[in-house]
Amino acid sequence: MTTSEKLLDAAELRMRRTGYNTVSFRDLAADINIKSASAHYHFPRKEDLGLDLVKRYHARFFTTLDAAAAGENTRRGKIECFRLAYRSALVDDRSMCLCGLLGSEIASLPDAVATEVKGFFKASIEWVASILADGTPQMRHNNEAAGFVATMQGALMLAICMEDAALFDAMTERALDLIAGD
Amino acid sequence: MTTSEKLLDAAELRMRRTGYNTVSFRDLAADINIKSASAHYHFPRKEDLGLDLVKRYHARFFTTLDAAAAGENTRRGKIECFRLAYRSALVDDRSMCLCGLLGSEIASLPDAVATEVKGFFKASIEWVASILADGTPQMRHNNEAAGFVATMQGALMLAICMEDAALFDAMTERALDLIAGD
DNA sequence: GTCTATAATTTGATAGAC
DNA sequence: GTCTATCAAATTATAGAC
């Protein structure tokens, strides 16, 4: 694994817990046993690191999601994959969605990073909407898809905040029924 | 208005946009034309300010909500008041819910502030559940209420992030139908 | 209550040696 | 690529005058 990847891993761990502004080059460098000046060699400005991190998160999220959804034949099965991606953030990583946290503090982000976060949500809504429409996007599906994404984000935040993982399932199962039928 | 109240107002404006950690005593003091040392006279530590701010937000949120819901006779009408409280944060204040933002970055908050944020969500869930149960709380109502709160929080975050206020209505109207019946 | 002044720490970032 | 050394700025917080 390259030093850049190690830095991105360290940044993801920290930013998914405490956000963009609380994470310093010194902390990240210490995490992987280098000095902060070395970290700046790989990412000259913090904005460069933030941008690469959100791009990597975005790409990995949908690659993993598409692979899982490819094994499902029903709309409900595919959308359940989307829900499980958020559940995995909670259960496996005990962390927020990177874009859910950065999205909350979007007014404090560099413009380029903020734009990338918006891109993640746009892609998320379109992904869910495309499942609903079976390949033919429609405005109504977009609204339903956005509501589903919002519920996943809010449920993840609340479950982490309340330290109650079971609450995530309780909060999201009806949303799945609503969007995919009982 | 007292200086403490002015400081809390300034802190609320800033923290509902960028979170807890980006807000400094110097910024708040400058907002109300005093010096940061004077701000420390009113709130010795930042944690004191954060704690008072969340407590004030909590109290005001439910006072306003109760007043609005008292004018409604139906369950749906009362829960619609809850939705409108979030809509007002978006449309009137163009800001996140204070606790939605602080909840996202809860791992970076002083313990006392984090506890107070959790208290806001506990009270929110109980408020919605009590409407569902007409005064007789039940576990099933608690899960439905939590899901509704999650959707409001996620929808507010997404609408602000995507700079699309209309999206909030589109995302939340079905959640209201789901919980209160069509 | 507010001020000036300042301490102690942390931060993003750079210069230059190896 | 990584290091030491350093900078300029910002941060939380305190001491003491008025």
Coordinates of C-alpha atoms (C1' of nucleotides) in Angstrom, one line a residue:
Chain A
M1 CA 0.0 0.0 0.0
T2 CA 1.3 3.4 -1.0
T3 CA 1.8 6.2 1.6
S4 CA -0.9 8.2 -0.1
E5 CA -3.3 5.3 0.4
K6 CA -2.3 5.0 4.0
L7 CA -2.9 8.7 4.5
L8 CA -6.3 8.5 2.9
D9 CA -7.2 5.5 5.1
A10 CA -6.1 7.4 8.2
A11 CA -8.1 10.5 7.0
E12 CA -11.2 8.4 6.3
L13 CA -11.1 6.8 9.8
R14 CA -10.8 10.2 11.5
M15 CA -13.1 12.3 9.2
R16 CA -15.9 9.7 9.4
R17 CA -15.9 10.2 13.2
T18 CA -15.2 13.9 13.7
G19 CA -15.5 15.7 10.4
Y20 CA -13.2 17.6 8.1
N21 CA -12.0 20.5 10.3
T22 CA -10.9 18.5 13.3
V23 CA -8.4 16.4 11.4
S24 CA -4.8 17.7 11.1
F25 CA -1.9 16.7 9.0
R26 CA 0.1 16.0 12.2
D27 CA -2.5 13.5 13.4
L28 CA -2.7 11.7 10.1
A29 CA 1.1 11.6 9.7
A30 CA 1.5 10.2 13.3
D31 CA -1.1 7.5 12.5
I32 CA 1.2 6.1 9.8
N33 CA 4.5 7.0 11.5
I34 CA 5.7 9.8 9.2
K35 CA 6.0 13.5 9.8
S36 CA 3.5 16.1 8.8
A37 CA 5.9 17.6 6.3
S38 CA 6.0 14.3 4.5
A39 CA 2.3 14.2 4.4
H40 CA 2.3 17.5 2.6
Y41 CA 4.5 16.0 -0.1
H42 CA 1.6 13.6 -1.0
F43 CA -1.2 16.2 -0.5
P44 CA 0.2 19.7 -0.8
R45 CA -3.0 21.3 0.7
K46 CA -5.6 19.8 2.9
E47 CA -8.1 20.5 0.2
D48 CA -6.2 18.1 -2.1
L49 CA -6.5 15.4 0.5
G50 CA -10.2 16.0 1.1
L51 CA -11.0 16.0 -2.6
D52 CA -9.2 12.7 -3.2
L53 CA -10.8 11.2 -0.1
V54 CA -14.3 12.0 -1.2
K55 CA -13.6 10.8 -4.7
R56 CA -12.2 7.5 -3.5
Y57 CA -15.2 7.1 -1.1
H58 CA -17.6 7.8 -3.9
A59 CA -16.0 5.4 -6.3
R60 CA -15.7 2.6 -3.8
F61 CA -19.2 3.0 -2.5
F62 CA -20.8 2.5 -5.9
T63 CA -18.4 -0.2 -7.0
T64 CA -19.3 -2.2 -3.9
L65 CA -22.9 -1.4 -4.2
D66 CA -23.1 -2.4 -7.9
A67 CA -21.4 -5.7 -7.2
A68 CA -23.8 -6.5 -4.4
A69 CA -26.9 -5.4 -6.4
A70 CA -25.8 -7.5 -9.4
G71 CA -26.6 -10.6 -7.4
E72 CA -30.2 -9.5 -6.7
N73 CA -33.0 -10.0 -9.2
T74 CA -35.7 -7.9 -7.6
R75 CA -36.0 -4.1 -7.1
R76 CA -36.5 -4.7 -3.4
G77 CA -33.3 -6.9 -3.3
K78 CA -31.3 -4.2 -5.0
I79 CA -32.5 -1.4 -2.8
E80 CA -31.9 -3.6 0.2
C81 CA -28.3 -3.6 -0.9
F82 CA -28.3 0.2 -0.6
R83 CA -29.6 0.0 2.9
L84 CA -27.1 -2.7 3.8
A85 CA -24.2 -0.4 2.6
Y86 CA -25.3 2.1 5.3
R87 CA -25.8 -0.6 7.8
S88 CA -22.3 -1.8 7.2
A89 CA -20.9 1.7 7.9
L90 CA -22.6 1.5 11.3
V91 CA -22.0 -2.1 12.2
D92 CA -18.6 -2.8 10.6
D93 CA -17.0 0.6 10.7
R94 CA -18.9 2.2 13.6
S95 CA -18.7 5.4 11.6
M96 CA -20.8 7.8 9.8
C97 CA -21.0 7.9 6.0
L98 CA -18.2 10.2 5.0
C99 CA -20.5 12.4 2.9
G100 CA -23.2 12.4 5.5
L101 CA -20.8 14.0 8.0
L102 CA -19.2 16.3 5.4
G103 CA -22.6 17.2 4.1
S104 CA -23.7 18.4 7.5
E105 CA -20.8 20.8 7.7
I106 CA -20.7 21.7 4.0
A107 CA -20.6 25.4 4.7
S108 CA -17.2 25.0 6.2
L109 CA -15.7 22.9 3.4
P110 CA -13.5 24.2 0.5
D111 CA -15.6 24.6 -2.6
A112 CA -14.1 21.8 -4.5
V113 CA -14.7 19.3 -1.6
A114 CA -18.3 20.6 -1.2
T115 CA -19.0 20.1 -4.9
E116 CA -17.7 16.5 -4.6
V117 CA -19.9 15.8 -1.6
K118 CA -22.9 17.0 -3.6
G119 CA -21.9 14.7 -6.4
F120 CA -22.1 11.8 -4.1
F121 CA -25.6 12.6 -3.1
K122 CA -26.7 13.2 -6.7
A123 CA -25.3 9.8 -7.7
S124 CA -27.0 8.2 -4.7
I125 CA -30.4 9.6 -5.5
E126 CA -29.9 8.6 -9.2
W127 CA -28.8 5.1 -8.3
V128 CA -31.9 4.4 -6.2
A129 CA -34.2 6.2 -8.7
S130 CA -32.8 4.0 -11.6
I131 CA -33.7 0.9 -9.6
L132 CA -37.2 2.2 -9.1
A133 CA -37.6 3.0 -12.8
D134 CA -35.9 -0.1 -14.1
G135 CA -33.6 2.1 -16.2
T136 CA -36.1 4.8 -17.1
P137 CA -35.7 7.7 -14.7
Q138 CA -38.7 9.8 -13.8
M139 CA -39.1 12.8 -11.6
R140 CA -41.4 11.0 -9.2
H141 CA -38.9 8.3 -8.7
N142 CA -36.3 10.9 -8.0
N143 CA -38.3 12.3 -5.1
E144 CA -38.9 8.9 -3.6
A145 CA -35.3 8.0 -4.0
A146 CA -34.2 11.2 -2.3
G147 CA -36.5 10.5 0.6
F148 CA -35.0 7.0 1.0
V149 CA -31.4 8.3 0.9
A150 CA -32.4 11.0 3.5
T151 CA -33.8 8.3 5.8
M152 CA -30.6 6.2 5.5
Q153 CA -28.5 9.2 6.3
G154 CA -30.6 10.4 9.2
A155 CA -30.9 6.8 10.6
L156 CA -27.2 6.3 10.5
M157 CA -26.6 9.6 12.3
L158 CA -29.2 8.9 15.0
A159 CA -28.0 5.3 15.6
I160 CA -24.4 6.4 16.0
C161 CA -25.5 9.4 18.1
M162 CA -27.7 7.3 20.4
E163 CA -25.2 4.4 20.5
D164 CA -28.0 2.0 19.5
A165 CA -27.2 0.0 16.4
A166 CA -30.5 -1.9 16.6
L167 CA -32.3 1.4 16.2
F168 CA -31.0 1.6 12.6
D169 CA -32.9 -1.5 11.6
A170 CA -36.0 -0.3 13.3
M171 CA -35.8 3.1 11.6
T172 CA -35.1 1.8 8.1
E173 CA -37.2 -1.3 7.6
R174 CA -40.4 0.7 7.0
A175 CA -38.7 3.0 4.6
L176 CA -37.7 -0.1 2.6
D177 CA -41.3 -1.4 2.6
L178 CA -42.5 2.0 1.6
I179 CA -40.3 2.4 -1.4
A180 CA -40.2 -1.3 -2.6
G181 CA -43.6 -2.5 -1.5
D182 CA -44.4 -4.9 1.3
Chain B
M1 CA -31.0 41.4 25.4
T2 CA -28.1 40.4 27.6
T3 CA -24.6 39.8 26.4
S4 CA -24.9 36.1 27.1
E5 CA -28.0 35.9 24.9
K6 CA -26.2 37.8 22.2
L7 CA -23.3 35.4 22.4
L8 CA -25.7 32.4 22.2
D9 CA -27.5 33.9 19.2
A10 CA -24.2 34.4 17.4
A11 CA -23.0 30.9 18.3
E12 CA -26.3 29.4 17.1
L13 CA -26.0 31.1 13.8
R14 CA -22.5 29.9 13.3
M15 CA -22.7 26.4 14.7
R16 CA -25.9 25.6 12.7
R17 CA -23.9 26.3 9.6
T18 CA -20.4 24.9 10.3
G19 CA -20.5 22.9 13.5
Y20 CA -19.0 23.1 17.0
N21 CA -15.3 23.0 16.3
T22 CA -15.1 25.7 13.6
V23 CA -16.6 28.4 15.8
S24 CA -14.2 30.5 17.9
F25 CA -14.6 32.9 20.8
R26 CA -13.0 35.6 18.7
D27 CA -15.6 35.2 15.9
L28 CA -18.5 35.3 18.3
A29 CA -17.1 38.3 20.2
A30 CA -16.5 40.2 17.0
D31 CA -20.1 39.4 15.9
I32 CA -21.4 41.3 18.8
N33 CA -18.6 43.9 19.0
I34 CA -16.8 42.8 22.2
K35 CA -13.4 41.1 22.7
S36 CA -12.9 37.4 23.2
A37 CA -11.7 37.9 26.8
S38 CA -15.2 39.5 27.5
A39 CA -16.9 36.5 26.0
H40 CA -14.9 34.2 28.4
Y41 CA -16.4 36.2 31.3
H42 CA -19.9 34.9 30.3
F43 CA -18.8 31.5 29.3
P44 CA -15.5 30.5 30.9
R45 CA -15.0 27.5 28.7
K46 CA -16.3 26.7 25.2
E47 CA -18.0 23.7 26.7
D48 CA -20.1 26.0 28.9
L49 CA -21.3 27.9 25.9
G50 CA -22.0 24.7 23.9
L51 CA -24.0 23.2 26.8
D52 CA -26.1 26.3 27.3
L53 CA -26.7 26.6 23.6
V54 CA -28.0 23.1 23.2
K55 CA -30.1 23.4 26.3
R56 CA -31.6 26.6 25.0
Y57 CA -32.2 25.1 21.5
H58 CA -33.9 22.0 23.1
A59 CA -36.2 24.1 25.3
R60 CA -37.2 26.5 22.5
F61 CA -37.7 23.8 20.0
F62 CA -40.3 21.9 22.1
T63 CA -41.9 25.1 23.5
T64 CA -42.6 26.3 19.9
L65 CA -43.6 22.8 18.8
D66 CA -46.1 22.3 21.7
A67 CA -47.6 25.7 21.1
A68 CA -48.2 24.8 17.4
A69 CA -49.4 21.3 18.0
A70 CA -51.9 22.6 20.6
G71 CA -53.8 24.2 17.8
E72 CA -54.2 20.9 15.9
N73 CA -56.8 18.3 16.7
T74 CA -55.6 15.4 14.6
R75 CA -52.5 13.1 15.0
R76 CA -51.5 14.1 11.5
G77 CA -51.9 17.7 12.2
K78 CA -49.6 17.5 15.2
I79 CA -47.0 15.5 13.5
E80 CA -47.1 17.9 10.5
C81 CA -46.1 20.6 13.1
F82 CA -43.0 18.6 13.8
R83 CA -42.2 18.4 10.1
L84 CA -42.8 22.2 9.8
A85 CA -40.4 22.9 12.6
Y86 CA -37.7 21.3 10.4
R87 CA -39.0 23.0 7.3
S88 CA -38.7 26.3 9.1
A89 CA -35.0 25.6 9.9
L90 CA -34.4 25.2 6.2
V91 CA -36.7 28.0 4.8
D92 CA -36.5 30.6 7.5
D93 CA -33.1 30.1 8.9
R94 CA -31.4 28.4 5.9
S95 CA -29.6 26.3 8.5
M96 CA -29.3 22.8 9.8
C97 CA -30.9 21.7 13.0
L98 CA -28.3 22.4 15.7
C99 CA -28.5 18.9 17.1
G100 CA -28.5 17.3 13.6
L101 CA -25.1 19.0 12.9
L102 CA -23.7 18.4 16.4
G103 CA -25.0 14.9 16.3
S104 CA -23.0 14.1 13.2
E105 CA -19.8 15.2 14.8
I106 CA -20.7 13.8 18.2
A107 CA -17.3 12.0 18.6
S108 CA -15.6 15.4 18.6
L109 CA -17.8 17.1 21.3
P110 CA -17.1 17.4 25.0
D111 CA -19.0 14.7 26.9
A112 CA -21.4 17.1 28.5
V113 CA -22.4 18.6 25.2
A114 CA -22.7 15.2 23.6
T115 CA -25.1 14.0 26.3
E116 CA -27.3 17.1 25.8
V117 CA -27.5 16.4 22.1
K118 CA -28.6 12.8 22.8
G119 CA -31.2 14.2 25.1
F120 CA -32.7 16.3 22.3
F121 CA -33.1 13.2 20.1
K122 CA -34.5 11.2 22.9
A123 CA -37.1 13.9 23.6
S124 CA -37.8 14.2 19.8
I125 CA -38.5 10.5 19.5
E126 CA -40.7 10.5 22.6
W127 CA -42.6 13.5 21.4
V128 CA -43.5 11.9 18.1
A129 CA -44.2 8.5 19.7
S130 CA -46.5 10.2 22.3
I131 CA -48.6 11.6 19.5
L132 CA -48.8 8.2 17.8
A133 CA -49.9 6.6 21.0
D134 CA -52.2 9.4 22.1
G135 CA -50.4 9.5 25.5
T136 CA -49.8 5.8 25.9
P137 CA -46.2 5.1 24.7
Q138 CA -45.4 1.8 23.0
M139 CA -42.2 0.3 21.7
R140 CA -43.6 0.0 18.1
H141 CA -44.5 3.7 18.2
N142 CA -41.0 4.5 19.3
N143 CA -39.5 2.8 16.3
E144 CA -41.8 4.5 13.9
A145 CA -41.2 7.9 15.6
A146 CA -37.4 7.4 15.4
G147 CA -37.7 6.6 11.7
F148 CA -39.7 9.8 11.2
V149 CA -37.2 11.9 13.1
A150 CA -34.4 10.3 11.1
T151 CA -36.1 11.2 7.8
M152 CA -36.5 14.8 8.9
Q153 CA -32.8 15.1 9.9
G154 CA -31.6 13.5 6.7
A155 CA -33.9 15.5 4.5
L156 CA -32.8 18.7 6.1
M157 CA -29.2 17.8 5.6
L158 CA -29.7 16.8 2.0
A159 CA -31.8 19.8 1.1
I160 CA -29.2 22.2 2.5
C161 CA -26.4 20.3 0.9
M162 CA -28.0 20.2 -2.5
E163 CA -29.2 23.7 -2.2
D164 CA -32.8 22.6 -3.1
A165 CA -35.4 23.6 -0.6
A166 CA -38.2 22.1 -2.6
L167 CA -36.5 18.7 -2.3
F168 CA -37.3 18.8 1.5
D169 CA -41.0 18.7 0.8
A170 CA -40.6 16.0 -1.8
M171 CA -38.6 13.9 0.6
T172 CA -40.8 14.3 3.7
E173 CA -44.4 14.2 2.4
R174 CA -44.4 10.5 2.0
A175 CA -42.9 10.0 5.5
L176 CA -45.8 11.9 6.9
D177 CA -48.3 9.8 5.0
L178 CA -46.6 6.7 6.2
I179 CA -46.6 7.6 9.9
A180 CA -50.0 9.4 10.0
G181 CA -52.0 7.6 7.3
D182 CA -53.0 9.0 3.9
Chain C
dG1 C1' -18.4 43.7 32.3
dT2 C1' -15.0 45.0 29.2
dC3 C1' -10.6 45.9 28.1
dT4 C1' -5.2 45.0 26.9
dA5 C1' -1.8 41.8 26.9
dT6 C1' -0.2 37.5 26.8
dA7 C1' 0.6 32.5 27.6
dA8 C1' 0.5 27.8 25.7
dT9 C1' -0.9 25.0 22.1
dT10 C1' -2.2 23.7 17.5
dT11 C1' -2.7 24.3 12.7
dG12 C1' -1.6 24.5 7.6
dA13 C1' 2.2 25.1 5.1
dT14 C1' 7.2 25.8 3.3
dA15 C1' 12.5 25.6 2.9
dG16 C1' 16.2 22.9 2.4
dA17 C1' 19.2 18.8 3.8
dC18 C1' 19.7 13.9 3.0
Chain D
dG1 C1' 10.1 10.5 -0.1
dT2 C1' 11.2 11.7 4.4
dC3 C1' 13.3 14.4 7.5
dT4 C1' 14.5 18.8 10.8
dA5 C1' 13.4 23.2 11.5
dT6 C1' 10.6 26.8 11.2
dC7 C1' 6.9 30.2 10.2
dA8 C1' 2.6 32.8 10.5
dA9 C1' -1.8 32.5 12.0
dA10 C1' -5.4 30.9 14.9
dT11 C1' -7.1 28.9 19.1
dT12 C1' -8.6 28.3 24.1
dA13 C1' -7.9 30.5 28.1
dT14 C1' -6.0 33.5 32.0
dA15 C1' -4.1 37.8 34.6
dG16 C1' -4.9 42.1 35.9
dA17 C1' -6.2 47.2 34.9
dC18 C1' -10.2 50.1 34.6

